[in-house]
Amino acid sequence: MYRLNKRAWKLLLAEIEKCSGNDQVSQIEKQIVIKRLEKLRLEKGSPAGIDELREAVVDIYPQFSQKVLKQAAKANRPSRIFSKIKWVVILAGSSAGVVWVANLPDPMIRWPVARTAPMLLLPSYMSMDYHYRGVIQNLEQADQLINKATSPVDIQEGAKKVQQAQKHLDNLPVWFLGYYPEGYCTWFRCSWRFTVDEFEAAREKAARINAIAFQDKNALTPLNQGEQAIQLAKQQYEQATTTQDREKAIASWQAGIDQLEEIPAETLAAKTAKSKLKAYKRDFENARIGSFITAAQEFDLAAEKIKPTQPQTASQLWQQAINRINEVPLENPRYLEAQKLMAMYQSKIQGLVDPKSSKIIAGAKQFAQAAAQASQNPPHTATKWEQIAKLWSKAIDQLEDVRVEDPDYVEAQKLLASYQTNLGIIETRLQAETESQSALKQANEQIQSLIASPPSDPQQFQAQIQGIINQLNTIKPGTTAYPEGQRLIALAQQRLKQ
């Protein structure tokens, strides 16, 4: 006979549905109660009575209907043994003083009583059973809330559950470690064996969950501070009217992003920050590049105003503008715009100090601009990469004509270093394109040869296909041959599986 029959189970389940809510905590509580009752359904022995059914639900649902409990107990056909237990409790009540003394938390008293009259320790057994259930229930809820948190509310609720579990742990009778009350558990079907290892495991789990909750709660502070710093920096940037104010806002913006990136990775706050950081960094980069270009334009306006009377100062202002423009990287979408501005500012400086060198540098920048524009939207064929490389080489040749004694020699050398770097990048891309096309050609030749003369040995056939795949894998990403190579790899892999 199972301890909880189907009829009683249905009555209790219907009332559980009425008592439970729809939030995450309520669903966890519901699962805990159902798990307890399912355990009774799988256990064989005397039928569970109203007291045991009440213990299974009342700590989670104090509002659970007493009427339903009575109906379920009646439907479950309670055993006569519970009347004996009630009789024992009544006798114990008549000797309240003796029971009180027997249940004092003193091993010298309890051990003899446990051996000779264990029923006198019924209050201690019930207390131990209650607090043990409290530990398990609250730790299960805390574990669910903390490790599967979706909001700060889950973390707060999980921390509360850990504290409640710790209170139950503190109330467990540590003096009874390793003792199993067979008489009590024969009547009440104890689901526990209170051992030293189990007690220590519960303590360690509570401490671990508490530490996770503490870390999660602490991580919310830098998350909030970082987001507030970023929002404030955005507002300051939008309201800034000078270069200094914009750069100050940019610095605050970067500090906010750095704070979010330093949040411990295993926390809920880090997961939340990670989902937002991509957008924050994109907006930050756009603002940073926009700040460089805007600052350069402001320096240009200031230089134009004082050029007739203070040409040397105007030249310095244009140099400041060029320094800002140099911060715009080659891969940025506004690179071409920045290069046009740089060419204009360089022309203005050179027009002031040395018209000849100014024309040389202006010509070199035209070639550089054409090369940068042709480089957009890769990949390109090897022929086009060669054309782009020639443009950079032409710009370099122009700059090398600026003499050491020319006033613009230093600026020409800066541009020369930049252009030589860009030429190196283009030459690398050209080499990758050439090698990848060669690898694709060889792979196609191997494919045609395999189709024309396939080997009769299946293993040799597969080995040749694998060789073709290895050849195709040498094709580098970012080349015109790469998409075709990937398509052929996929076809070859399908052939291997056949």
Tab-separated table of C-alpha atoms in Angstrom:
chain	number	residue	atom	x	y	z
A	1	MET	CA	0.000	0.000	0.000
A	2	TYR	CA	1.279	3.429	-0.942
A	3	ARG	CA	1.214	6.169	1.682
A	4	LEU	CA	-0.837	8.596	-0.463
A	5	ASN	CA	-3.552	7.313	-2.779
A	6	LYS	CA	-4.756	8.828	-6.034
A	7	ARG	CA	-7.990	10.266	-4.634
A	8	ALA	CA	-6.306	12.153	-1.802
A	9	TRP	CA	-3.589	13.342	-4.232
A	10	LYS	CA	-6.156	14.946	-6.537
A	11	LEU	CA	-7.853	16.760	-3.640
A	12	LEU	CA	-4.552	18.199	-2.407
A	13	LEU	CA	-3.358	19.107	-5.920
A	14	ALA	CA	-6.534	21.092	-6.640
A	15	GLU	CA	-6.094	23.142	-3.443
A	16	ILE	CA	-2.378	23.737	-4.234
A	17	GLU	CA	-3.386	25.256	-7.577
A	18	LYS	CA	-5.733	27.643	-5.741
A	19	CYS	CA	-3.063	28.699	-3.233
A	20	SER	CA	-0.155	29.198	-5.651
A	21	GLY	CA	0.561	32.333	-7.675
A	22	ASN	CA	2.050	32.932	-11.117
A	23	ASP	CA	5.375	34.553	-10.184
A	24	GLN	CA	8.676	32.656	-10.141
A	25	VAL	CA	8.860	32.318	-6.346
A	26	SER	CA	5.323	30.915	-6.197
A	27	GLN	CA	6.122	28.372	-8.910
A	28	ILE	CA	9.212	27.215	-6.996
A	29	GLU	CA	7.153	26.847	-3.813
A	30	LYS	CA	4.528	24.898	-5.714
A	31	GLN	CA	7.160	22.497	-7.082
A	32	ILE	CA	8.545	21.883	-3.585
A	33	VAL	CA	5.131	20.979	-2.129
A	34	ILE	CA	4.248	18.741	-5.091
A	35	LYS	CA	7.613	16.991	-4.765
A	36	ARG	CA	6.873	16.225	-1.097
A	37	LEU	CA	3.475	14.778	-1.901
A	38	GLU	CA	4.834	12.780	-4.844
A	39	LYS	CA	7.345	11.233	-2.480
A	40	LEU	CA	4.464	10.032	-0.282
A	41	ARG	CA	2.773	8.599	-3.377
A	42	LEU	CA	5.860	6.494	-4.158
A	43	GLU	CA	6.499	5.324	-0.575
A	44	LYS	CA	5.000	2.075	0.647
A	45	GLY	CA	3.723	1.849	4.211
A	46	SER	CA	0.950	3.109	6.418
A	47	PRO	CA	-1.236	5.846	4.873
A	48	ALA	CA	-0.249	9.428	5.686
A	49	GLY	CA	-2.609	11.123	8.129
A	50	ILE	CA	-3.844	14.701	8.395
A	51	ASP	CA	-0.882	15.839	10.507
A	52	GLU	CA	1.691	14.625	8.009
A	53	LEU	CA	-0.270	16.063	5.095
A	54	ARG	CA	-0.506	19.374	6.917
A	55	GLU	CA	3.266	19.400	7.562
A	56	ALA	CA	3.884	18.869	3.866
A	57	VAL	CA	1.981	22.021	2.860
A	58	VAL	CA	1.415	24.384	5.799
A	59	ASP	CA	4.936	25.872	5.966
A	60	ILE	CA	4.559	27.061	2.345
A	61	TYR	CA	0.787	27.596	2.261
A	62	PRO	CA	-0.417	28.659	5.733
A	63	GLN	CA	-3.778	29.439	4.104
A	64	PHE	CA	-4.218	25.833	2.944
A	65	SER	CA	-7.828	24.730	3.526
A	66	GLN	CA	-8.269	22.619	6.676
A	67	LYS	CA	-11.415	21.193	5.166
A	68	VAL	CA	-9.484	19.875	2.170
A	69	LEU	CA	-6.836	18.408	4.483
A	70	LYS	CA	-9.516	16.523	6.430
A	71	GLN	CA	-11.125	15.293	3.222
A	72	ALA	CA	-7.768	14.137	1.864
A	73	ALA	CA	-6.877	12.374	5.129
A	74	LYS	CA	-10.242	10.624	5.146
A	75	ALA	CA	-9.871	9.639	1.491
A	76	ASN	CA	-6.406	8.297	2.248
A	77	ARG	CA	-7.771	5.896	4.920
A	78	PRO	CA	-5.431	6.790	7.772
A	79	SER	CA	-3.896	3.996	9.778
A	80	ARG	CA	-4.898	3.162	13.374
A	81	ILE	CA	-1.375	3.788	14.472
A	82	PHE	CA	-2.065	7.524	14.506
A	83	SER	CA	-4.618	7.051	17.265
A	84	LYS	CA	-1.886	5.420	19.303
A	85	ILE	CA	0.386	8.363	18.666
A	86	LYS	CA	-2.331	10.770	19.814
A	87	TRP	CA	-2.725	8.701	22.951
A	88	VAL	CA	1.014	8.889	23.622
A	89	VAL	CA	0.950	12.675	23.098
A	90	ILE	CA	-1.932	12.991	25.571
A	91	LEU	CA	-0.033	10.956	28.145
A	92	ALA	CA	3.026	13.109	27.545
A	93	GLY	CA	0.898	16.225	28.043
A	94	SER	CA	-0.224	14.925	31.420
A	95	SER	CA	3.405	14.664	32.367
A	96	ALA	CA	4.491	17.994	30.865
A	97	GLY	CA	7.213	18.482	33.419
A	98	VAL	CA	8.847	15.158	32.641
A	99	VAL	CA	8.687	15.839	28.875
A	100	TRP	CA	10.164	19.302	29.359
A	101	VAL	CA	13.113	17.936	31.321
A	102	ALA	CA	13.644	15.086	28.854
A	103	ASN	CA	13.840	17.551	25.947
A	104	LEU	CA	16.416	19.862	27.515
A	105	PRO	CA	19.346	20.348	25.079
A	106	ASP	CA	21.723	18.310	27.218
A	107	PRO	CA	23.225	15.088	25.828
A	108	MET	CA	23.594	13.684	29.380
A	109	ILE	CA	19.796	13.793	29.666
A	110	ARG	CA	18.746	13.020	26.124
A	111	TRP	CA	20.899	10.011	25.340
A	112	PRO	CA	19.535	7.875	28.232
A	113	VAL	CA	15.989	8.987	27.402
A	114	ALA	CA	16.542	8.194	23.692
A	115	ARG	CA	17.596	4.628	24.615
A	116	THR	CA	14.876	3.891	27.174
A	117	ALA	CA	11.855	6.139	26.444
A	118	PRO	CA	12.286	7.707	22.964
A	119	MET	CA	8.645	8.826	22.798
A	120	LEU	CA	9.374	11.443	25.465
A	121	LEU	CA	11.627	13.126	22.914
A	122	LEU	CA	8.753	13.538	20.463
A	123	PRO	CA	8.894	17.402	20.674
A	124	SER	CA	12.613	17.289	19.827
A	125	TYR	CA	11.996	14.947	16.906
A	126	MET	CA	9.221	17.174	15.595
A	127	SER	CA	11.383	20.260	15.970
A	128	MET	CA	14.267	18.566	14.189
A	129	ASP	CA	11.971	17.408	11.386
A	130	TYR	CA	10.470	20.922	11.034
A	131	HIS	CA	13.808	22.716	10.889
A	132	TYR	CA	15.316	20.104	8.582
A	133	ARG	CA	12.438	20.609	6.132
A	134	GLY	CA	12.916	24.367	6.477
A	135	VAL	CA	16.605	24.069	5.552
A	136	ILE	CA	15.930	21.941	2.456
A	137	GLN	CA	12.977	24.010	1.256
A	138	ASN	CA	14.680	27.393	1.623
A	139	LEU	CA	17.971	26.218	0.136
A	140	GLU	CA	16.132	24.794	-2.886
A	141	GLN	CA	14.293	28.068	-3.398
A	142	ALA	CA	17.444	30.147	-2.864
A	143	ASP	CA	19.399	27.990	-5.325
A	144	GLN	CA	16.716	28.455	-8.000
A	145	LEU	CA	16.406	32.202	-7.435
A	146	ILE	CA	20.133	32.981	-7.285
A	147	ASN	CA	21.494	30.681	-10.012
A	148	LYS	CA	18.630	31.393	-12.428
A	149	ALA	CA	18.113	35.043	-11.561
A	150	THR	CA	16.514	37.241	-14.202
A	151	SER	CA	16.260	40.453	-12.169
A	152	PRO	CA	17.605	42.088	-8.975
A	153	VAL	CA	14.338	41.100	-7.252
A	154	ASP	CA	15.260	37.412	-7.675
A	155	ILE	CA	18.619	38.043	-6.028
A	156	GLN	CA	16.993	39.841	-3.077
A	157	GLU	CA	14.445	37.055	-2.630
A	158	GLY	CA	17.185	34.443	-2.883
A	159	ALA	CA	19.210	36.219	-0.185
A	160	LYS	CA	16.147	36.194	2.104
A	161	LYS	CA	15.670	32.473	1.534
A	162	VAL	CA	19.316	31.818	2.449
A	163	GLN	CA	18.870	33.750	5.688
A	164	GLN	CA	15.749	31.736	6.519
A	165	ALA	CA	17.620	28.497	5.787
A	166	GLN	CA	20.446	29.630	8.068
A	167	LYS	CA	17.962	30.258	10.890
A	168	HIS	CA	16.625	26.719	10.512
A	169	LEU	CA	20.202	25.394	10.502
A	170	ASP	CA	20.931	27.267	13.721
A	171	ASN	CA	17.890	25.622	15.331
A	172	LEU	CA	18.808	22.082	14.340
A	173	PRO	CA	19.897	20.007	17.389
A	174	VAL	CA	23.562	19.568	16.619
A	175	TRP	CA	23.898	17.349	19.707
A	176	PHE	CA	21.841	14.717	17.855
A	177	LEU	CA	24.163	14.387	14.844
A	178	GLY	CA	24.310	10.824	13.578
A	179	TYR	CA	21.305	9.648	15.622
A	180	TYR	CA	18.298	8.202	13.783
A	181	PRO	CA	15.091	7.954	15.883
A	182	GLU	CA	13.762	4.666	14.554
A	183	GLY	CA	10.555	4.687	16.584
A	184	TYR	CA	9.539	8.182	15.533
A	185	CYS	CA	10.496	7.585	11.917
A	186	THR	CA	8.541	4.307	11.871
A	187	TRP	CA	5.386	6.280	12.584
A	188	PHE	CA	6.127	9.454	10.635
A	189	ARG	CA	8.253	8.054	7.786
A	190	CYS	CA	11.201	10.430	8.138
A	191	SER	CA	12.737	11.436	4.813
A	192	TRP	CA	16.078	12.322	6.395
A	193	ARG	CA	19.009	10.873	8.254
A	194	PHE	CA	20.583	13.707	10.195
A	195	THR	CA	24.336	13.047	9.834
A	196	VAL	CA	27.466	15.129	10.334
A	197	ASP	CA	28.178	15.102	6.576
A	198	GLU	CA	24.641	16.187	5.750
A	199	PHE	CA	24.760	19.004	8.289
A	200	GLU	CA	28.116	20.231	6.986
A	201	ALA	CA	26.916	19.966	3.371
A	202	ALA	CA	23.878	22.098	4.197
A	203	ARG	CA	26.068	24.670	5.923
A	204	GLU	CA	28.481	24.786	2.979
A	205	LYS	CA	25.650	25.125	0.473
A	206	ALA	CA	24.073	27.943	2.486
A	207	ALA	CA	27.427	29.722	2.718
A	208	ARG	CA	28.084	29.258	-1.006
A	209	ILE	CA	24.667	30.548	-2.064
A	210	ASN	CA	24.977	33.414	0.400
A	211	ALA	CA	28.357	34.348	-1.100
A	212	ILE	CA	26.899	34.270	-4.623
A	213	ALA	CA	23.972	36.427	-3.509
A	214	PHE	CA	26.369	38.839	-1.799
A	215	GLN	CA	28.519	39.087	-4.941
A	216	ASP	CA	25.459	39.560	-7.153
A	217	LYS	CA	24.096	42.305	-4.903
A	218	ASN	CA	27.469	44.046	-4.801
A	219	ALA	CA	27.812	43.812	-8.595
A	220	LEU	CA	24.560	45.742	-9.030
A	221	THR	CA	26.277	48.841	-7.620
A	222	PRO	CA	28.950	49.209	-10.369
A	223	LEU	CA	26.296	48.291	-12.940
A	224	ASN	CA	24.068	51.148	-11.839
A	225	GLN	CA	27.002	53.519	-11.409
A	226	GLY	CA	28.435	52.652	-14.843
A	227	GLU	CA	25.089	53.096	-16.611
A	228	GLN	CA	24.451	56.385	-14.819
A	229	ALA	CA	27.952	57.613	-15.750
A	230	ILE	CA	27.373	56.719	-19.410
A	231	GLN	CA	23.968	58.413	-19.536
A	232	LEU	CA	25.345	61.525	-17.842
A	233	ALA	CA	28.328	61.595	-20.224
A	234	LYS	CA	25.981	61.328	-23.221
A	235	GLN	CA	23.967	64.244	-21.922
A	236	GLN	CA	27.103	66.300	-21.299
A	237	TYR	CA	28.396	65.488	-24.780
A	238	GLU	CA	25.147	66.585	-26.435
A	239	GLN	CA	25.118	69.838	-24.450
A	240	ALA	CA	28.850	70.597	-24.909
A	241	THR	CA	29.669	73.785	-26.798
A	242	THR	CA	33.478	73.605	-26.748
A	243	THR	CA	36.121	71.052	-27.613
A	244	GLN	CA	37.245	70.895	-23.997
A	245	ASP	CA	33.720	70.091	-22.776
A	246	ARG	CA	33.283	67.376	-25.403
A	247	GLU	CA	36.604	65.734	-24.570
A	248	LYS	CA	35.733	65.807	-20.885
A	249	ALA	CA	32.397	64.098	-21.632
A	250	ILE	CA	34.201	61.507	-23.803
A	251	ALA	CA	36.583	60.720	-20.917
A	252	SER	CA	33.637	60.233	-18.525
A	253	TRP	CA	31.922	58.039	-21.116
A	254	GLN	CA	35.006	55.821	-21.394
A	255	ALA	CA	35.246	55.568	-17.598
A	256	GLY	CA	31.626	54.354	-17.442
A	257	ILE	CA	32.290	51.650	-20.060
A	258	ASP	CA	35.453	50.563	-18.208
A	259	GLN	CA	33.426	50.221	-14.997
A	260	LEU	CA	30.890	47.938	-16.710
A	261	GLU	CA	33.654	45.751	-18.176
A	262	GLU	CA	35.184	45.229	-14.713
A	263	ILE	CA	32.011	43.636	-13.263
A	264	PRO	CA	32.677	39.939	-12.336
A	265	ALA	CA	31.667	37.827	-15.327
A	266	GLU	CA	29.625	35.231	-13.394
A	267	THR	CA	27.137	37.754	-11.948
A	268	LEU	CA	23.705	38.788	-13.215
A	269	ALA	CA	24.979	42.369	-13.446
A	270	ALA	CA	27.738	41.285	-15.871
A	271	LYS	CA	25.231	39.468	-18.087
A	272	THR	CA	23.036	42.568	-18.099
A	273	ALA	CA	26.009	44.824	-18.862
A	274	LYS	CA	27.219	42.532	-21.669
A	275	SER	CA	23.913	42.860	-23.499
A	276	LYS	CA	24.233	46.657	-23.423
A	277	LEU	CA	27.970	47.158	-23.883
A	278	LYS	CA	27.931	46.644	-27.645
A	279	ALA	CA	25.511	49.541	-28.139
A	280	TYR	CA	27.362	51.686	-25.589
A	281	LYS	CA	30.705	51.112	-27.363
A	282	ARG	CA	29.202	51.818	-30.786
A	283	ASP	CA	27.719	55.123	-29.603
A	284	PHE	CA	30.962	55.953	-27.797
A	285	GLU	CA	33.085	55.345	-30.901
A	286	ASN	CA	30.767	57.460	-33.042
A	287	ALA	CA	30.909	60.262	-30.484
A	288	ARG	CA	34.694	60.011	-30.132
A	289	ILE	CA	35.324	60.212	-33.890
A	290	GLY	CA	32.726	62.968	-34.203
A	291	SER	CA	34.518	64.864	-31.443
A	292	PHE	CA	37.848	64.677	-33.310
A	293	ILE	CA	36.314	65.967	-36.549
A	294	THR	CA	34.310	68.704	-34.824
A	295	ALA	CA	37.387	69.858	-32.894
A	296	ALA	CA	39.397	69.986	-36.129
A	297	GLN	CA	36.710	72.110	-37.779
A	298	GLU	CA	36.690	74.490	-34.812
A	299	PHE	CA	40.483	74.889	-35.022
A	300	ASP	CA	40.108	75.588	-38.749
A	301	LEU	CA	37.546	78.357	-38.145
A	302	ALA	CA	39.749	79.945	-35.512
A	303	ALA	CA	42.785	79.781	-37.810
A	304	GLU	CA	40.915	81.418	-40.699
A	305	LYS	CA	39.979	84.381	-38.487
A	306	ILE	CA	43.553	85.181	-37.449
A	307	LYS	CA	45.387	84.101	-40.631
A	308	PRO	CA	45.846	87.643	-42.056
A	309	THR	CA	47.363	89.055	-38.862
A	310	GLN	CA	48.822	85.999	-37.078
A	311	PRO	CA	49.884	83.458	-39.734
A	312	GLN	CA	52.192	81.540	-37.385
A	313	THR	CA	49.433	81.010	-34.802
A	314	ALA	CA	47.019	80.061	-37.567
A	315	SER	CA	49.494	77.442	-38.761
A	316	GLN	CA	49.666	76.020	-35.235
A	317	LEU	CA	45.858	75.833	-35.049
A	318	TRP	CA	45.692	73.946	-38.351
A	319	GLN	CA	48.344	71.594	-37.017
A	320	GLN	CA	46.118	70.987	-33.987
A	321	ALA	CA	43.265	70.203	-36.381
A	322	ILE	CA	45.492	67.729	-38.255
A	323	ASN	CA	46.478	66.064	-34.978
A	324	ARG	CA	42.781	65.453	-34.230
A	325	ILE	CA	42.132	64.113	-37.720
A	326	ASN	CA	45.048	61.667	-37.382
A	327	GLU	CA	43.086	59.960	-34.561
A	328	VAL	CA	40.498	58.688	-37.069
A	329	PRO	CA	41.534	55.079	-37.929
A	330	LEU	CA	41.619	53.674	-41.452
A	331	GLU	CA	38.739	51.228	-40.816
A	332	ASN	CA	36.338	53.928	-39.573
A	333	PRO	CA	33.503	54.869	-41.982
A	334	ARG	CA	34.445	58.565	-41.650
A	335	TYR	CA	38.078	57.976	-42.622
A	336	LEU	CA	37.649	59.399	-46.142
A	337	GLU	CA	35.911	62.475	-44.775
A	338	ALA	CA	38.758	62.948	-42.296
A	339	GLN	CA	41.380	62.554	-45.022
A	340	LYS	CA	39.719	65.246	-47.135
A	341	LEU	CA	39.772	67.622	-44.180
A	342	MET	CA	43.389	66.767	-43.473
A	343	ALA	CA	44.352	67.488	-47.071
A	344	MET	CA	42.610	70.847	-46.858
A	345	TYR	CA	44.297	71.801	-43.578
A	346	GLN	CA	47.695	70.704	-44.903
A	347	SER	CA	47.175	72.834	-47.996
A	348	LYS	CA	46.372	75.841	-45.844
A	349	ILE	CA	49.497	75.367	-43.731
A	350	GLN	CA	51.698	74.857	-46.731
A	351	GLY	CA	50.158	77.852	-48.458
A	352	LEU	CA	51.357	79.966	-45.531
A	353	VAL	CA	54.914	78.685	-45.194
A	354	ASP	CA	55.962	76.996	-48.428
A	355	PRO	CA	53.763	76.973	-51.523
A	356	LYS	CA	56.016	74.443	-53.318
A	357	SER	CA	56.047	71.792	-50.578
A	358	SER	CA	52.379	72.503	-50.066
A	359	LYS	CA	51.644	71.472	-53.641
A	360	ILE	CA	53.779	68.341	-53.319
A	361	ILE	CA	51.966	67.206	-50.183
A	362	ALA	CA	48.600	68.166	-51.638
A	363	GLY	CA	49.363	66.012	-54.691
A	364	ALA	CA	50.422	63.089	-52.517
A	365	LYS	CA	47.173	63.369	-50.578
A	366	GLN	CA	45.179	63.190	-53.775
A	367	PHE	CA	46.800	59.850	-54.594
A	368	ALA	CA	46.278	58.692	-50.992
A	369	GLN	CA	42.625	59.707	-51.107
A	370	ALA	CA	42.116	57.819	-54.371
A	371	ALA	CA	43.810	54.742	-52.884
A	372	ALA	CA	41.691	54.856	-49.723
A	373	GLN	CA	38.498	55.264	-51.745
A	374	ALA	CA	39.392	52.335	-54.027
A	375	SER	CA	40.056	50.157	-50.973
A	376	GLN	CA	36.482	50.424	-49.715
A	377	ASN	CA	34.140	47.414	-49.717
A	378	PRO	CA	36.662	44.551	-50.003
A	379	PRO	CA	37.364	41.858	-51.068
A	380	HIS	CA	38.936	42.877	-54.386
A	381	THR	CA	40.689	41.015	-57.151
A	382	ALA	CA	44.470	40.825	-57.274
A	383	THR	CA	44.460	43.258	-60.200
A	384	LYS	CA	42.573	45.867	-58.204
A	385	TRP	CA	44.820	45.416	-55.157
A	386	GLU	CA	47.807	46.020	-57.464
A	387	GLN	CA	46.204	49.246	-58.702
A	388	ILE	CA	45.579	50.392	-55.132
A	389	ALA	CA	49.172	49.577	-54.184
A	390	LYS	CA	50.396	51.699	-57.118
A	391	LEU	CA	48.363	54.676	-55.881
A	392	TRP	CA	49.908	54.414	-52.400
A	393	SER	CA	53.363	54.048	-53.979
A	394	LYS	CA	52.747	57.167	-56.070
A	395	ALA	CA	51.749	59.128	-52.963
A	396	ILE	CA	54.905	57.891	-51.214
A	397	ASP	CA	57.069	58.912	-54.181
A	398	GLN	CA	55.586	62.416	-54.029
A	399	LEU	CA	56.348	62.797	-50.308
A	400	GLU	CA	59.910	61.602	-50.731
A	401	ASP	CA	60.526	64.696	-52.893
A	402	VAL	CA	60.080	66.976	-49.857
A	403	ARG	CA	63.574	68.008	-48.777
A	404	VAL	CA	64.916	67.999	-45.247
A	405	GLU	CA	65.282	71.779	-45.269
A	406	ASP	CA	61.650	72.341	-46.290
A	407	PRO	CA	59.410	73.650	-43.481
A	408	ASP	CA	56.898	70.839	-44.094
A	409	TYR	CA	59.474	68.068	-43.927
A	410	VAL	CA	58.287	66.766	-40.517
A	411	GLU	CA	54.677	66.689	-41.653
A	412	ALA	CA	55.705	64.961	-44.888
A	413	GLN	CA	57.535	62.299	-42.867
A	414	LYS	CA	54.440	61.683	-40.733
A	415	LEU	CA	52.330	61.199	-43.836
A	416	LEU	CA	55.056	59.048	-45.382
A	417	ALA	CA	55.039	56.692	-42.370
A	418	SER	CA	51.247	56.459	-42.519
A	419	TYR	CA	51.174	55.802	-46.254
A	420	GLN	CA	53.914	53.174	-46.050
A	421	THR	CA	51.905	51.374	-43.368
A	422	ASN	CA	48.818	51.442	-45.587
A	423	LEU	CA	50.875	50.188	-48.535
A	424	GLY	CA	52.061	47.270	-46.392
A	425	ILE	CA	48.460	46.401	-45.561
A	426	ILE	CA	47.494	46.465	-49.248
A	427	GLU	CA	50.472	44.309	-50.206
A	428	THR	CA	49.448	41.769	-47.564
A	429	ARG	CA	45.902	41.709	-48.950
A	430	LEU	CA	47.310	41.314	-52.475
A	431	GLN	CA	49.447	38.360	-51.412
A	432	ALA	CA	46.504	36.715	-49.639
A	433	GLU	CA	44.315	37.182	-52.731
A	434	THR	CA	46.969	35.755	-55.056
A	435	GLU	CA	47.654	32.719	-52.853
A	436	SER	CA	43.952	32.042	-52.307
A	437	GLN	CA	43.185	32.157	-56.026
A	438	SER	CA	46.068	29.767	-56.637
A	439	ALA	CA	44.791	27.398	-53.936
A	440	LEU	CA	41.273	27.502	-55.404
A	441	LYS	CA	42.633	26.771	-58.882
A	442	GLN	CA	44.620	23.773	-57.628
A	443	ALA	CA	41.599	22.448	-55.726
A	444	ASN	CA	39.431	22.722	-58.870
A	445	GLU	CA	42.061	20.855	-60.856
A	446	GLN	CA	42.087	18.091	-58.221
A	447	ILE	CA	38.281	17.945	-58.328
A	448	GLN	CA	38.249	17.628	-62.121
A	449	SER	CA	40.916	14.928	-61.967
A	450	LEU	CA	38.930	13.009	-59.329
A	451	ILE	CA	35.745	13.251	-61.405
A	452	ALA	CA	37.539	12.097	-64.549
A	453	SER	CA	39.370	9.174	-62.884
A	454	PRO	CA	37.765	8.204	-59.571
A	455	PRO	CA	39.685	5.467	-57.681
A	456	SER	CA	37.933	2.151	-57.133
A	457	ASP	CA	39.110	1.900	-53.533
A	458	PRO	CA	36.625	3.818	-51.261
A	459	GLN	CA	39.339	4.662	-48.748
A	460	GLN	CA	41.570	6.110	-51.445
A	461	PHE	CA	38.572	8.060	-52.798
A	462	GLN	CA	37.855	9.563	-49.365
A	463	ALA	CA	41.562	10.337	-48.879
A	464	GLN	CA	41.608	12.345	-52.116
A	465	ILE	CA	38.462	14.238	-51.086
A	466	GLN	CA	40.081	15.014	-47.733
A	467	GLY	CA	43.151	16.290	-49.579
A	468	ILE	CA	40.920	18.618	-51.595
A	469	ILE	CA	39.308	19.894	-48.359
A	470	ASN	CA	42.750	20.540	-46.878
A	471	GLN	CA	43.718	22.471	-49.996
A	472	LEU	CA	40.505	24.552	-49.817
A	473	ASN	CA	41.122	25.328	-46.141
A	474	THR	CA	44.257	27.253	-47.146
A	475	ILE	CA	42.060	29.893	-48.814
A	476	LYS	CA	42.113	32.937	-46.548
A	477	PRO	CA	38.980	34.784	-45.358
A	478	GLY	CA	38.471	38.226	-46.873
A	479	THR	CA	39.469	37.143	-50.376
A	480	THR	CA	37.308	36.788	-53.478
A	481	ALA	CA	38.060	33.060	-53.537
A	482	TYR	CA	36.860	32.438	-49.984
A	483	PRO	CA	33.049	32.093	-50.635
A	484	GLU	CA	33.639	29.609	-53.467
A	485	GLY	CA	36.130	27.704	-51.340
A	486	GLN	CA	33.603	27.402	-48.481
A	487	ARG	CA	30.951	26.179	-50.922
A	488	LEU	CA	33.257	23.478	-52.260
A	489	ILE	CA	34.252	22.433	-48.712
A	490	ALA	CA	30.591	21.948	-47.821
A	491	LEU	CA	30.017	19.798	-50.932
A	492	ALA	CA	33.142	17.744	-50.227
A	493	GLN	CA	32.136	17.149	-46.596
A	494	GLN	CA	28.683	15.977	-47.734
A	495	ARG	CA	30.426	13.558	-50.127
A	496	LEU	CA	32.526	12.164	-47.265
A	497	LYS	CA	29.391	11.398	-45.225
A	498	GLN	CA	27.821	9.346	-48.017
